[in-house]
C-alpha positions as YAML, in Angstrom:
chain: A
units: angstrom
residues:
- id: 1
  name: UNK
  ca: [21.28, 16.70, 23.56]
- id: 2
  name: UNK
  ca: [20.37, 17.71, 27.17]
- id: 3
  name: UNK
  ca: [22.48, 19.06, 30.01]
- id: 4
  name: UNK
  ca: [22.82, 17.13, 33.26]
- id: 5
  name: UNK
  ca: [24.15, 18.35, 36.60]
- id: 6
  name: UNK
  ca: [26.11, 15.60, 38.37]
- id: 7
  name: UNK
  ca: [27.68, 15.03, 41.74]
- id: 8
  name: UNK
  ca: [30.11, 12.22, 42.61]
- id: 9
  name: UNK
  ca: [33.27, 11.17, 44.37]
- id: 10
  name: UNK
  ca: [36.70, 10.74, 42.84]
- id: 11
  name: UNK
  ca: [39.26, 8.09, 43.78]
- id: 12
  name: UNK
  ca: [40.43, 10.18, 46.76]
- id: 13
  name: UNK
  ca: [36.92, 10.33, 48.14]
- id: 14
  name: UNK
  ca: [36.42, 14.07, 47.40]
- id: 15
  name: UNK
  ca: [33.15, 15.43, 46.15]
- id: 16
  name: UNK
  ca: [33.20, 16.33, 42.43]
- id: 17
  name: UNK
  ca: [30.34, 18.15, 40.71]
- id: 18
  name: UNK
  ca: [29.66, 19.83, 37.43]
- id: 19
  name: UNK
  ca: [27.45, 19.93, 34.31]
- id: 20
  name: UNK
  ca: [27.81, 17.65, 31.31]
- id: 21
  name: UNK
  ca: [25.86, 17.25, 28.06]
- id: 22
  name: UNK
  ca: [24.55, 13.88, 27.05]
- id: 23
  name: UNK
  ca: [21.69, 12.07, 25.34]
- id: 24
  name: UNK
  ca: [20.53, 10.41, 28.55]
- id: 25
  name: UNK
  ca: [21.50, 10.28, 32.22]
- id: 26
  name: UNK
  ca: [22.95, 6.82, 31.61]
- id: 27
  name: UNK
  ca: [25.26, 8.18, 28.94]
- id: 28
  name: UNK
  ca: [26.49, 10.90, 31.28]
- id: 29
  name: UNK
  ca: [27.04, 8.27, 33.98]
- id: 30
  name: UNK
  ca: [29.27, 6.28, 31.56]
- id: 31
  name: UNK
  ca: [31.39, 9.36, 30.90]
- id: 32
  name: UNK
  ca: [31.69, 10.12, 34.60]
- id: 33
  name: UNK
  ca: [32.60, 6.56, 35.53]
- id: 34
  name: UNK
  ca: [35.14, 6.49, 32.69]
- id: 35
  name: UNK
  ca: [36.82, 9.59, 34.20]
- id: 36
  name: UNK
  ca: [37.28, 7.75, 37.51]
- id: 37
  name: UNK
  ca: [34.39, 9.34, 39.35]
- id: 38
  name: UNK
  ca: [31.64, 7.34, 41.04]
- id: 39
  name: UNK
  ca: [28.33, 9.18, 40.43]
- id: 40
  name: UNK
  ca: [26.12, 9.95, 43.42]
- id: 41
  name: UNK
  ca: [23.44, 12.04, 41.76]
- id: 42
  name: UNK
  ca: [22.63, 12.97, 38.16]
- id: 43
  name: UNK
  ca: [19.84, 15.43, 37.46]
- id: 44
  name: UNK
  ca: [18.64, 17.09, 34.30]
- id: 45
  name: UNK
  ca: [19.18, 20.83, 34.47]
- id: 46
  name: UNK
  ca: [16.24, 23.20, 34.68]
- id: 47
  name: UNK
  ca: [16.93, 24.63, 31.24]
- id: 48
  name: UNK
  ca: [16.82, 21.19, 29.60]
- id: 49
  name: UNK
  ca: [13.59, 20.34, 31.42]
- id: 50
  name: UNK
  ca: [11.97, 23.56, 30.20]
- id: 51
  name: UNK
  ca: [13.04, 22.90, 26.65]
- id: 52
  name: UNK
  ca: [11.82, 19.33, 26.75]
- id: 53
  name: UNK
  ca: [8.43, 20.40, 28.13]
- id: 54
  name: UNK
  ca: [8.11, 23.23, 25.61]
- id: 55
  name: UNK
  ca: [7.52, 25.63, 28.51]
- id: 56
  name: UNK
  ca: [3.86, 24.60, 28.63]
- id: 57
  name: UNK
  ca: [3.27, 21.64, 30.67]
- id: 58
  name: UNK
  ca: [3.57, 19.41, 33.59]
- id: 59
  name: UNK
  ca: [6.58, 17.15, 33.79]
- id: 60
  name: UNK
  ca: [5.11, 13.76, 33.05]
- id: 61
  name: UNK
  ca: [8.14, 12.09, 34.68]
- id: 62
  name: UNK
  ca: [6.58, 12.95, 38.00]
- id: 63
  name: UNK
  ca: [3.77, 10.49, 37.34]
- id: 64
  name: UNK
  ca: [6.00, 7.61, 36.24]
- id: 65
  name: UNK
  ca: [6.54, 4.74, 38.65]
- id: 66
  name: UNK
  ca: [9.79, 4.73, 40.57]
- id: 67
  name: UNK
  ca: [12.09, 2.02, 41.77]
- id: 68
  name: UNK
  ca: [11.42, 1.46, 45.46]
- id: 69
  name: UNK
  ca: [13.75, 0.23, 48.17]
- id: 70
  name: UNK
  ca: [11.94, -3.12, 48.15]
- id: 71
  name: UNK
  ca: [12.66, -3.60, 44.45]
- id: 72
  name: UNK
  ca: [16.43, -3.29, 45.03]
- id: 73
  name: UNK
  ca: [16.13, -5.55, 48.06]
- id: 74
  name: UNK
  ca: [14.39, -8.30, 46.06]
- id: 75
  name: UNK
  ca: [16.79, -7.88, 43.14]
- id: 76
  name: UNK
  ca: [19.76, -8.42, 45.47]
- id: 77
  name: UNK
  ca: [18.29, -11.58, 46.91]
- id: 78
  name: UNK
  ca: [17.12, -13.04, 43.61]
- id: 79
  name: UNK
  ca: [20.35, -12.33, 41.70]
- id: 80
  name: UNK
  ca: [22.31, -14.02, 44.55]
- id: 81
  name: UNK
  ca: [20.13, -17.12, 44.30]
- id: 82
  name: UNK
  ca: [20.42, -17.33, 40.50]
- id: 83
  name: UNK
  ca: [24.18, -16.75, 40.44]
- id: 84
  name: UNK
  ca: [24.78, -19.35, 43.19]
- id: 85
  name: UNK
  ca: [22.73, -21.82, 41.13]
- id: 86
  name: UNK
  ca: [25.11, -21.26, 38.21]
- id: 87
  name: UNK
  ca: [22.75, -19.26, 36.01]
- id: 88
  name: UNK
  ca: [24.66, -16.95, 33.62]
- id: 89
  name: UNK
  ca: [24.34, -13.25, 34.52]
- id: 90
  name: UNK
  ca: [22.54, -12.33, 31.27]
- id: 91
  name: UNK
  ca: [19.96, -15.09, 31.70]
- id: 92
  name: UNK
  ca: [19.51, -14.12, 35.37]
- id: 93
  name: UNK
  ca: [18.88, -10.50, 34.50]
- id: 94
  name: UNK
  ca: [16.48, -11.47, 31.72]
- id: 95
  name: UNK
  ca: [14.51, -13.62, 34.09]
- id: 96
  name: UNK
  ca: [14.36, -10.96, 36.76]
- id: 97
  name: UNK
  ca: [13.27, -8.36, 34.17]
- id: 98
  name: UNK
  ca: [10.35, -10.57, 33.07]
- id: 99
  name: UNK
  ca: [9.25, -11.38, 36.61]
- id: 100
  name: UNK
  ca: [9.43, -7.84, 37.94]
- id: 101
  name: UNK
  ca: [6.09, -6.22, 38.63]
- id: 102
  name: UNK
  ca: [7.52, -2.67, 38.63]
- id: 103
  name: UNK
  ca: [7.81, -1.22, 35.13]
- id: 104
  name: UNK
  ca: [10.51, 1.18, 36.29]
- id: 105
  name: UNK
  ca: [12.65, -1.73, 37.62]
- id: 106
  name: UNK
  ca: [12.09, -3.59, 34.34]
- id: 107
  name: UNK
  ca: [13.41, -0.55, 32.44]
- id: 108
  name: UNK
  ca: [16.48, -0.42, 34.73]
- id: 109
  name: UNK
  ca: [17.21, -4.10, 34.24]
- id: 110
  name: UNK
  ca: [16.77, -3.75, 30.51]
- id: 111
  name: UNK
  ca: [19.35, -0.93, 30.45]
- id: 112
  name: UNK
  ca: [21.72, -2.99, 32.63]
- id: 113
  name: UNK
  ca: [21.44, -5.90, 30.17]
- id: 114
  name: UNK
  ca: [22.17, -3.55, 27.24]
- id: 115
  name: UNK
  ca: [25.19, -2.23, 29.15]
- id: 116
  name: UNK
  ca: [26.55, -5.77, 29.62]
- id: 117
  name: UNK
  ca: [25.88, -6.53, 25.94]
- id: 118
  name: UNK
  ca: [27.96, -3.54, 24.95]
- id: 119
  name: UNK
  ca: [30.90, -4.78, 27.02]
- id: 120
  name: UNK
  ca: [30.48, -2.87, 30.26]
- id: 121
  name: UNK
  ca: [31.10, -4.46, 33.61]
- id: 122
  name: UNK
  ca: [28.07, -5.03, 35.88]
- id: 123
  name: UNK
  ca: [29.17, -2.27, 38.29]
- id: 124
  name: UNK
  ca: [29.43, 0.23, 35.45]
- id: 125
  name: UNK
  ca: [26.03, -0.78, 34.11]
- id: 126
  name: UNK
  ca: [24.53, -0.32, 37.57]
- id: 127
  name: UNK
  ca: [26.29, 3.04, 37.96]
- id: 128
  name: UNK
  ca: [24.21, 4.38, 35.05]
- id: 129
  name: UNK
  ca: [21.32, 4.51, 37.60]
- id: 130
  name: UNK
  ca: [22.65, 6.48, 40.60]
- id: 131
  name: UNK
  ca: [19.15, 7.13, 41.91]
- id: 132
  name: UNK
  ca: [18.48, 3.39, 42.15]
- id: 133
  name: UNK
  ca: [21.84, 1.94, 43.23]
- id: 134
  name: UNK
  ca: [23.85, 3.88, 45.82]
- id: 135
  name: UNK
  ca: [27.58, 4.48, 45.50]
- id: 136
  name: UNK
  ca: [28.08, 1.94, 48.31]
- id: 137
  name: UNK
  ca: [26.07, -0.67, 46.44]
- id: 138
  name: UNK
  ca: [28.05, -0.07, 43.23]
- id: 139
  name: UNK
  ca: [31.39, -0.20, 45.10]
- id: 140
  name: UNK
  ca: [30.44, -3.52, 46.71]
- id: 141
  name: UNK
  ca: [29.48, -4.98, 43.31]
- id: 142
  name: UNK
  ca: [32.82, -3.78, 41.89]
- id: 143
  name: UNK
  ca: [34.62, -5.56, 44.72]
- id: 144
  name: UNK
  ca: [32.65, -8.72, 44.02]
- id: 145
  name: UNK
  ca: [33.69, -8.56, 40.38]
- id: 146
  name: UNK
  ca: [37.35, -8.14, 41.26]
- id: 147
  name: UNK
  ca: [37.39, -10.91, 43.85]
- id: 148
  name: UNK
  ca: [35.09, -13.35, 41.99]
- id: 149
  name: UNK
  ca: [32.64, -13.46, 44.90]
- id: 150
  name: UNK
  ca: [29.77, -11.61, 43.31]
- id: 151
  name: UNK
  ca: [27.02, -13.90, 44.64]
- id: 152
  name: UNK
  ca: [28.41, -13.54, 48.17]
- id: 153
  name: UNK
  ca: [28.42, -9.76, 47.87]
- id: 154
  name: UNK
  ca: [24.80, -9.71, 46.71]
- id: 155
  name: UNK
  ca: [23.58, -11.73, 49.73]
- id: 156
  name: UNK
  ca: [25.48, -9.36, 52.03]
- id: 157
  name: UNK
  ca: [23.92, -6.42, 50.28]
- id: 158
  name: UNK
  ca: [20.52, -8.02, 50.74]
- id: 159
  name: UNK
  ca: [21.14, -8.37, 54.49]
- id: 160
  name: UNK
  ca: [22.33, -4.79, 54.62]
- id: 161
  name: UNK
  ca: [19.29, -3.42, 52.79]
- id: 162
  name: UNK
  ca: [16.96, -5.55, 54.90]
- id: 163
  name: UNK
  ca: [18.57, -4.15, 58.03]
- id: 164
  name: UNK
  ca: [18.07, -0.56, 56.80]
- id: 165
  name: UNK
  ca: [14.42, -1.27, 55.88]
- id: 166
  name: UNK
  ca: [13.80, -2.79, 59.32]
- id: 167
  name: UNK
  ca: [15.24, 0.32, 61.03]
- id: 168
  name: UNK
  ca: [13.15, 2.67, 58.96]
- id: 169
  name: UNK
  ca: [9.92, 0.71, 59.63]
- id: 170
  name: UNK
  ca: [10.65, 0.62, 63.32]
- id: 171
  name: UNK
  ca: [11.14, 4.35, 63.50]
- id: 172
  name: UNK
  ca: [7.92, 5.02, 61.53]
- id: 173
  name: UNK
  ca: [5.99, 2.61, 63.75]
- id: 174
  name: UNK
  ca: [7.27, 4.23, 66.93]
- id: 175
  name: UNK
  ca: [6.45, 7.80, 65.81]
- id: 176
  name: UNK
  ca: [2.96, 6.96, 64.56]
- id: 177
  name: UNK
  ca: [1.21, 7.29, 67.94]
- id: 178
  name: UNK
  ca: [2.97, 10.50, 69.08]
- id: 179
  name: UNK
  ca: [2.36, 12.13, 65.67]
- id: 180
  name: UNK
  ca: [-1.34, 11.27, 65.87]
- id: 181
  name: UNK
  ca: [-1.65, 12.73, 69.35]
- id: 182
  name: UNK
  ca: [0.21, 15.95, 68.42]
- id: 183
  name: UNK
  ca: [-1.92, 16.37, 65.26]
- id: 184
  name: UNK
  ca: [-5.08, 15.85, 67.28]
- id: 185
  name: UNK
  ca: [-3.98, 18.48, 69.78]
- id: 186
  name: UNK
  ca: [-3.25, 20.94, 66.99]
- id: 187
  name: UNK
  ca: [-6.67, 20.39, 65.41]
- id: 188
  name: UNK
  ca: [-8.36, 20.82, 68.86]
- id: 189
  name: UNK
  ca: [-6.50, 24.14, 69.42]
- id: 190
  name: UNK
  ca: [-7.67, 25.45, 66.07]
- id: 191
  name: UNK
  ca: [-11.30, 24.41, 66.60]
- id: 192
  name: UNK
  ca: [-11.39, 25.89, 70.12]
- id: 193
  name: UNK
  ca: [-9.91, 29.19, 69.08]
- id: 194
  name: UNK
  ca: [-12.10, 29.66, 65.99]
- id: 195
  name: UNK
  ca: [-15.50, 28.35, 67.24]
- id: 196
  name: UNK
  ca: [-15.57, 27.93, 71.02]
- id: 197
  name: UNK
  ca: [-13.80, 30.95, 72.49]
- id: 198
  name: UNK
  ca: [-15.56, 33.52, 70.26]
- id: 199
  name: UNK
  ca: [-18.90, 32.22, 71.57]
- id: 200
  name: UNK
  ca: [-17.77, 32.68, 75.19]
- id: 201
  name: UNK
  ca: [-16.32, 36.08, 74.35]
- id: 202
  name: UNK
  ca: [-19.77, 37.36, 73.42]
- id: 203
  name: UNK
  ca: [-21.07, 36.17, 76.81]
- id: 204
  name: UNK
  ca: [-18.18, 37.77, 78.65]
- id: 205
  name: UNK
  ca: [-18.77, 41.13, 76.95]
- id: 206
  name: UNK
  ca: [-22.04, 41.55, 78.94]
- id: 207
  name: UNK
  ca: [-20.27, 41.21, 82.31]
- id: 208
  name: UNK
  ca: [-19.25, 44.83, 82.46]
- id: 209
  name: UNK
  ca: [-16.23, 43.88, 84.58]
- id: 210
  name: UNK
  ca: [-12.56, 43.37, 83.98]
- id: 211
  name: UNK
  ca: [-11.81, 39.84, 82.80]
- id: 212
  name: UNK
  ca: [-8.97, 37.73, 84.25]
- id: 213
  name: UNK
  ca: [-5.59, 37.88, 82.52]
- id: 214
  name: UNK
  ca: [-5.84, 34.35, 81.20]
- id: 215
  name: UNK
  ca: [-9.24, 35.06, 79.69]
- id: 216
  name: UNK
  ca: [-8.01, 38.20, 77.98]
- id: 217
  name: UNK
  ca: [-5.07, 36.24, 76.60]
- id: 218
  name: UNK
  ca: [-7.31, 33.54, 75.17]
- id: 219
  name: UNK
  ca: [-9.76, 36.00, 73.63]
- id: 220
  name: UNK
  ca: [-6.87, 38.01, 72.10]
- id: 221
  name: UNK
  ca: [-5.25, 34.93, 70.65]
- id: 222
  name: UNK
  ca: [-8.62, 33.72, 69.31]
- id: 223
  name: UNK
  ca: [-9.32, 37.09, 67.67]
- id: 224
  name: UNK
  ca: [-5.84, 36.98, 66.11]
- id: 225
  name: UNK
  ca: [-6.49, 33.53, 64.65]
- id: 226
  name: UNK
  ca: [-9.96, 34.44, 63.37]
- id: 227
  name: UNK
  ca: [-8.83, 37.70, 61.77]
- id: 228
  name: UNK
  ca: [-5.42, 36.62, 60.51]
- id: 229
  name: UNK
  ca: [-5.89, 32.96, 59.67]
- id: 230
  name: UNK
  ca: [-4.94, 33.44, 55.97]
- id: 231
  name: UNK
  ca: [-1.65, 35.00, 57.04]
- id: 232
  name: UNK
  ca: [-1.04, 32.25, 59.58]
- id: 233
  name: UNK
  ca: [-1.77, 29.57, 57.03]
- id: 234
  name: UNK
  ca: [0.47, 31.22, 54.47]
- id: 235
  name: UNK
  ca: [3.21, 31.60, 57.05]
- id: 236
  name: UNK
  ca: [3.02, 27.96, 58.07]
- id: 237
  name: UNK
  ca: [3.10, 26.77, 54.43]
- id: 238
  name: UNK
  ca: [6.00, 29.15, 53.65]
- id: 239
  name: UNK
  ca: [7.87, 27.95, 56.74]
- id: 240
  name: UNK
  ca: [7.37, 24.30, 55.74]
- id: 241
  name: UNK
  ca: [8.65, 24.71, 52.20]
- id: 242
  name: UNK
  ca: [11.33, 27.10, 53.31]
- id: 243
  name: UNK
  ca: [12.59, 24.55, 55.81]
- id: 244
  name: UNK
  ca: [12.57, 21.82, 53.19]
- id: 245
  name: UNK
  ca: [14.54, 24.04, 50.76]
- id: 246
  name: UNK
  ca: [16.99, 24.93, 53.53]
- id: 247
  name: UNK
  ca: [17.54, 21.29, 54.48]
- id: 248
  name: UNK
  ca: [18.38, 20.50, 50.83]
- id: 249
  name: UNK
  ca: [21.36, 22.86, 50.96]
- id: 250
  name: UNK
  ca: [24.68, 21.33, 52.19]
- id: 251
  name: UNK
  ca: [24.99, 23.68, 55.18]
- id: 252
  name: UNK
  ca: [21.29, 23.34, 56.05]
- id: 253
  name: UNK
  ca: [21.35, 19.54, 55.95]
- id: 254
  name: UNK
  ca: [24.53, 19.46, 58.00]
- id: 255
  name: UNK
  ca: [23.04, 21.78, 60.65]
- id: 256
  name: UNK
  ca: [19.71, 19.89, 60.80]
- id: 257
  name: UNK
  ca: [21.35, 16.51, 60.99]
- id: 258
  name: UNK
  ca: [23.46, 17.76, 63.84]
- id: 259
  name: UNK
  ca: [20.43, 19.22, 65.65]
- id: 260
  name: UNK
  ca: [18.50, 15.96, 65.21]
- id: 261
  name: UNK
  ca: [21.07, 14.16, 67.34]
- id: 262
  name: UNK
  ca: [20.41, 16.56, 70.23]
- id: 263
  name: UNK
  ca: [16.59, 16.32, 70.28]
- id: 264
  name: UNK
  ca: [15.46, 14.89, 73.63]
- id: 265
  name: UNK
  ca: [14.50, 11.18, 73.49]
- id: 266
  name: UNK
  ca: [14.47, 10.98, 69.68]
- id: 267
  name: UNK
  ca: [18.06, 12.21, 69.32]
- id: 268
  name: UNK
  ca: [19.67, 9.22, 70.97]
- id: 269
  name: UNK
  ca: [17.60, 6.87, 68.81]
- id: 270
  name: UNK
  ca: [18.66, 8.63, 65.61]
- id: 271
  name: UNK
  ca: [22.34, 8.55, 66.75]
- id: 272
  name: UNK
  ca: [22.29, 4.85, 67.57]
- id: 273
  name: UNK
  ca: [20.44, 3.96, 64.36]
- id: 274
  name: UNK
  ca: [22.92, 5.96, 62.29]
- id: 275
  name: UNK
  ca: [25.95, 4.39, 64.01]
- id: 276
  name: UNK
  ca: [24.40, 0.96, 63.60]
- id: 277
  name: UNK
  ca: [24.15, 1.63, 59.82]
- id: 278
  name: UNK
  ca: [27.76, 2.85, 59.84]
- id: 279
  name: UNK
  ca: [29.10, -0.21, 61.68]
- id: 280
  name: UNK
  ca: [27.11, -2.65, 59.56]
- id: 281
  name: UNK
  ca: [28.25, -1.01, 56.31]
- id: 282
  name: UNK
  ca: [31.88, -0.90, 57.44]
- id: 283
  name: UNK
  ca: [31.79, -4.60, 58.47]
- id: 284
  name: UNK
  ca: [30.24, -5.53, 55.12]
- id: 285
  name: UNK
  ca: [32.86, -3.63, 53.13]
- id: 286
  name: UNK
  ca: [35.72, -4.92, 55.24]
- id: 287
  name: UNK
  ca: [34.59, -8.54, 54.98]
- id: 288
  name: UNK
  ca: [34.31, -8.16, 51.20]
- id: 289
  name: UNK
  ca: [37.92, -7.10, 50.87]
- id: 290
  name: UNK
  ca: [37.49, -3.37, 50.44]
- id: 291
  name: UNK
  ca: [40.53, -1.35, 51.71]
- id: 292
  name: UNK
  ca: [39.84, 0.63, 54.86]
- id: 293
  name: UNK
  ca: [40.22, 4.04, 53.26]
- id: 294
  name: UNK
  ca: [37.86, 3.15, 50.41]
- id: 295
  name: UNK
  ca: [35.49, 1.47, 52.89]
- id: 296
  name: UNK
  ca: [35.23, 4.65, 54.95]
- id: 297
  name: UNK
  ca: [34.70, 6.67, 51.82]
- id: 298
  name: UNK
  ca: [31.81, 4.40, 50.73]
- id: 299
  name: UNK
  ca: [30.34, 4.11, 54.23]
- id: 300
  name: UNK
  ca: [30.08, 7.87, 54.61]
- id: 301
  name: UNK
  ca: [27.49, 7.78, 51.81]
- id: 302
  name: UNK
  ca: [25.29, 5.22, 53.60]
- id: 303
  name: UNK
  ca: [24.85, 6.75, 57.07]
- id: 304
  name: UNK
  ca: [22.18, 9.20, 55.79]
- id: 305
  name: UNK
  ca: [23.37, 11.91, 58.20]
- id: 306
  name: UNK
  ca: [25.59, 14.73, 56.97]
- id: 307
  name: UNK
  ca: [27.04, 15.38, 60.41]
- id: 308
  name: UNK
  ca: [28.03, 11.74, 61.03]
- id: 309
  name: UNK
  ca: [29.23, 11.47, 57.41]
- id: 310
  name: UNK
  ca: [31.54, 14.41, 58.01]
- id: 311
  name: UNK
  ca: [32.95, 12.62, 61.09]
- id: 312
  name: UNK
  ca: [33.52, 9.45, 58.98]
- id: 313
  name: UNK
  ca: [35.28, 11.51, 56.31]
- id: 314
  name: UNK
  ca: [37.58, 12.92, 59.02]
- id: 315
  name: UNK
  ca: [38.24, 9.38, 60.23]
- id: 316
  name: UNK
  ca: [39.24, 8.51, 56.66]
- id: 317
  name: UNK
  ca: [41.59, 11.50, 56.50]
- id: 318
  name: UNK
  ca: [43.16, 10.40, 59.77]
- id: 319
  name: UNK
  ca: [43.71, 6.85, 58.52]
- id: 320
  name: UNK
  ca: [45.32, 8.31, 55.37]
- id: 321
  name: UNK
  ca: [47.75, 10.18, 57.61]
- id: 322
  name: UNK
  ca: [48.72, 6.90, 59.28]
- id: 323
  name: UNK
  ca: [46.56, 7.10, 62.41]
- id: 324
  name: UNK
  ca: [44.79, 4.05, 63.78]
- id: 325
  name: UNK
  ca: [41.04, 3.42, 63.55]
- id: 326
  name: UNK
  ca: [40.83, 3.72, 67.33]
- id: 327
  name: UNK
  ca: [42.49, 7.10, 67.39]
- id: 328
  name: UNK
  ca: [40.33, 8.51, 64.64]
- id: 329
  name: UNK
  ca: [37.19, 7.04, 66.33]
- id: 330
  name: UNK
  ca: [38.09, 8.83, 69.57]
- id: 331
  name: UNK
  ca: [38.62, 12.07, 67.69]
- id: 332
  name: UNK
  ca: [35.21, 11.69, 65.99]
- id: 333
  name: UNK
  ca: [33.50, 12.07, 69.37]
- id: 334
  name: UNK
  ca: [30.38, 10.10, 68.43]
- id: 335
  name: UNK
  ca: [31.16, 6.66, 69.86]
- id: 336
  name: UNK
  ca: [30.55, 5.49, 73.40]
- id: 337
  name: UNK
  ca: [33.42, 4.14, 75.55]
- id: 338
  name: UNK
  ca: [32.11, 0.58, 75.17]
- id: 339
  name: UNK
  ca: [32.23, 0.83, 71.39]
- id: 340
  name: UNK
  ca: [35.74, 2.38, 71.45]
- id: 341
  name: UNK
  ca: [36.86, -0.53, 73.59]
- id: 342
  name: UNK
  ca: [35.44, -3.00, 71.05]
- id: 343
  name: UNK
  ca: [37.18, -1.17, 68.22]
- id: 344
  name: UNK
  ca: [40.47, -1.32, 70.09]
- id: 345
  name: UNK
  ca: [40.10, -5.10, 70.63]
- id: 346
  name: UNK
  ca: [39.17, -5.65, 66.96]
- id: 347
  name: UNK
  ca: [42.07, -3.56, 65.65]
- id: 348
  name: UNK
  ca: [44.56, -5.27, 67.98]
- id: 349
  name: UNK
  ca: [43.34, -8.81, 67.17]
- id: 350
  name: UNK
  ca: [42.97, -8.17, 63.42]
- id: 351
  name: UNK
  ca: [39.22, -8.90, 63.52]
- id: 352
  name: UNK
  ca: [37.93, -5.39, 63.12]
- id: 353
  name: UNK
  ca: [35.17, -6.51, 60.74]
- id: 354
  name: UNK
  ca: [33.85, -8.99, 63.37]
- id: 355
  name: UNK
  ca: [33.91, -6.29, 66.07]
- id: 356
  name: UNK
  ca: [32.10, -3.85, 63.76]
- id: 357
  name: UNK
  ca: [29.43, -6.44, 63.17]
- id: 358
  name: UNK
  ca: [29.14, -6.89, 66.95]
- id: 359
  name: UNK
  ca: [28.80, -3.13, 67.31]
- id: 360
  name: UNK
  ca: [26.11, -3.02, 64.65]
- id: 361
  name: UNK
  ca: [24.17, -5.81, 66.39]
- id: 362
  name: UNK
  ca: [24.57, -4.05, 69.76]
- id: 363
  name: UNK
  ca: [23.32, -0.75, 68.41]
- id: 364
  name: UNK
  ca: [20.46, -2.52, 66.63]
- id: 365
  name: UNK
  ca: [19.29, -4.19, 69.82]
- id: 366
  name: UNK
  ca: [19.49, -0.93, 71.68]
- id: 367
  name: UNK
  ca: [17.47, 0.84, 68.95]
- id: 368
  name: UNK
  ca: [14.87, -1.91, 69.03]
- id: 369
  name: UNK
  ca: [14.53, -1.50, 72.81]
- id: 370
  name: UNK
  ca: [14.40, 2.31, 72.56]
- id: 371
  name: UNK
  ca: [11.73, 2.13, 69.87]
- id: 372
  name: UNK
  ca: [9.63, -0.31, 71.81]
- id: 373
  name: UNK
  ca: [9.68, 1.99, 74.88]
- id: 374
  name: UNK
  ca: [9.45, 5.22, 72.88]
- id: 375
  name: UNK
  ca: [5.69, 5.54, 73.38]
- id: 376
  name: UNK
  ca: [6.17, 5.09, 77.14]
- id: 377
  name: UNK
  ca: [8.89, 7.74, 77.16]
- id: 378
  name: UNK
  ca: [6.88, 10.26, 75.17]
- id: 379
  name: UNK
  ca: [3.55, 9.57, 76.88]
- id: 380
  name: UNK
  ca: [4.31, 11.61, 80.04]
- id: 381
  name: UNK
  ca: [5.36, 14.59, 77.91]
- id: 382
  name: UNK
  ca: [2.18, 14.37, 75.87]
- id: 383
  name: UNK
  ca: [0.05, 14.07, 79.03]
- id: 384
  name: UNK
  ca: [1.72, 17.14, 80.50]
- id: 385
  name: UNK
  ca: [1.19, 19.12, 77.30]
- id: 386
  name: UNK
  ca: [-2.44, 18.03, 77.09]
- id: 387
  name: UNK
  ca: [-2.96, 18.83, 80.74]
- id: 388
  name: UNK
  ca: [-1.40, 22.31, 80.34]
- id: 389
  name: UNK
  ca: [-3.70, 23.03, 77.35]
- id: 390
  name: UNK
  ca: [-6.77, 21.95, 79.36]
- id: 391
  name: UNK
  ca: [-5.66, 24.00, 82.35]
- id: 392
  name: UNK
  ca: [-5.25, 27.17, 80.29]
- id: 393
  name: UNK
  ca: [-8.63, 26.68, 78.72]
- id: 394
  name: UNK
  ca: [-10.24, 25.94, 82.09]
- id: 395
  name: UNK
  ca: [-8.74, 28.98, 83.77]
- id: 396
  name: UNK
  ca: [-9.51, 31.27, 80.84]
- id: 397
  name: UNK
  ca: [-13.12, 30.17, 80.27]
- id: 398
  name: UNK
  ca: [-14.46, 29.01, 83.63]
- id: 399
  name: UNK
  ca: [-12.91, 31.66, 85.92]
- id: 400
  name: UNK
  ca: [-15.20, 34.43, 84.60]
- id: 401
  name: UNK
  ca: [-18.19, 32.06, 84.87]
- id: 402
  name: UNK
  ca: [-17.18, 31.27, 88.45]
- id: 403
  name: UNK
  ca: [-16.98, 34.97, 89.25]
- id: 404
  name: UNK
  ca: [-20.34, 35.54, 87.64]
- id: 405
  name: UNK
  ca: [-21.80, 32.72, 89.78]
- id: 406
  name: UNK
  ca: [-20.44, 34.23, 92.97]
- id: 407
  name: UNK
  ca: [-21.93, 37.63, 92.13]
- id: 408
  name: UNK
  ca: [-25.28, 36.05, 91.45]
- id: 409
  name: UNK
  ca: [-25.26, 34.25, 94.86]
- id: 410
  name: UNK
  ca: [-24.45, 37.48, 96.67]
- id: 411
  name: UNK
  ca: [-27.51, 39.09, 95.11]
...
């Protein structure tokens, strides 16, 4: 029996974590769900992994196929179609298992079917796989089971997942060109400092005169890179992995997610995309009959930003104290005046879910526009950076040659 470290939320929305022994992660998930906690993450402890591997090998689980976002997206759409057509849930799952091209997804569906066979509810069977189905997804399925509108919940989840995928692809597409330019500039700097400047430095040594400040700076920096490149490479690799380890800590992720929102140009896009995800998730939960407090608890897990999630948790605490959504939204300090006005109208008219959907659509359109113009916004900055690099190289390399030319003319 192995040990598993788990993290989840209790009925009050508070984070609960600990270590539990079980035969599999699914068995541990059953115990956690049975205690009233919705699992968020279940990982095998390092000691159990070492024992399973015999201390001698590579963890073969790293090479196994994983369930991708698209697999869950297709599952949501297909299960909605089958349920709406009147196909029993067990037959629907069996058909999806046979038609799935991802072996990992087939294994998940097989385990879900076994869970239903043993008498579990669908939400509990899905909760056995917290790395595949998010707490928000499981909560929505649970609401569908309670209200008898399971097929409706699945199509809404499909729309929600499709929206998230669209946002991620748009961000990646917009950042592709700037990333390529920055990488090319970095490679150019390395090549110039290792191969070009040392060749000019040998020529400049025969001048017998004091070199310009910029030339001395370039030669000094080039010598540093040539002589200390192993240390520089080690430092860069250490900084990269150190940053990744820091971001995985709760305080590090919170700080980084907060800093991301303040980055010029990109920060406002991240903020709008995050708030669009929040509004869309809240509208989906509210339309499906989830109570506001539980909806805010679930939504905080979907925003994918620890700083915004903390703001949403504080909004939930304010609602629990009897405050209005508008008041807690103002206290959060992340919404624009236009959005606050829409929340006020929705709360006053009793159509908050419709207003939240309008907010999500508004933020989505703004993000689409920002992403389409992102290259145009970043292009002047990249041109200035490239021009500054060329200017430094020109001043450092060609000034001494210019001085040498003037001396030769005087002779």
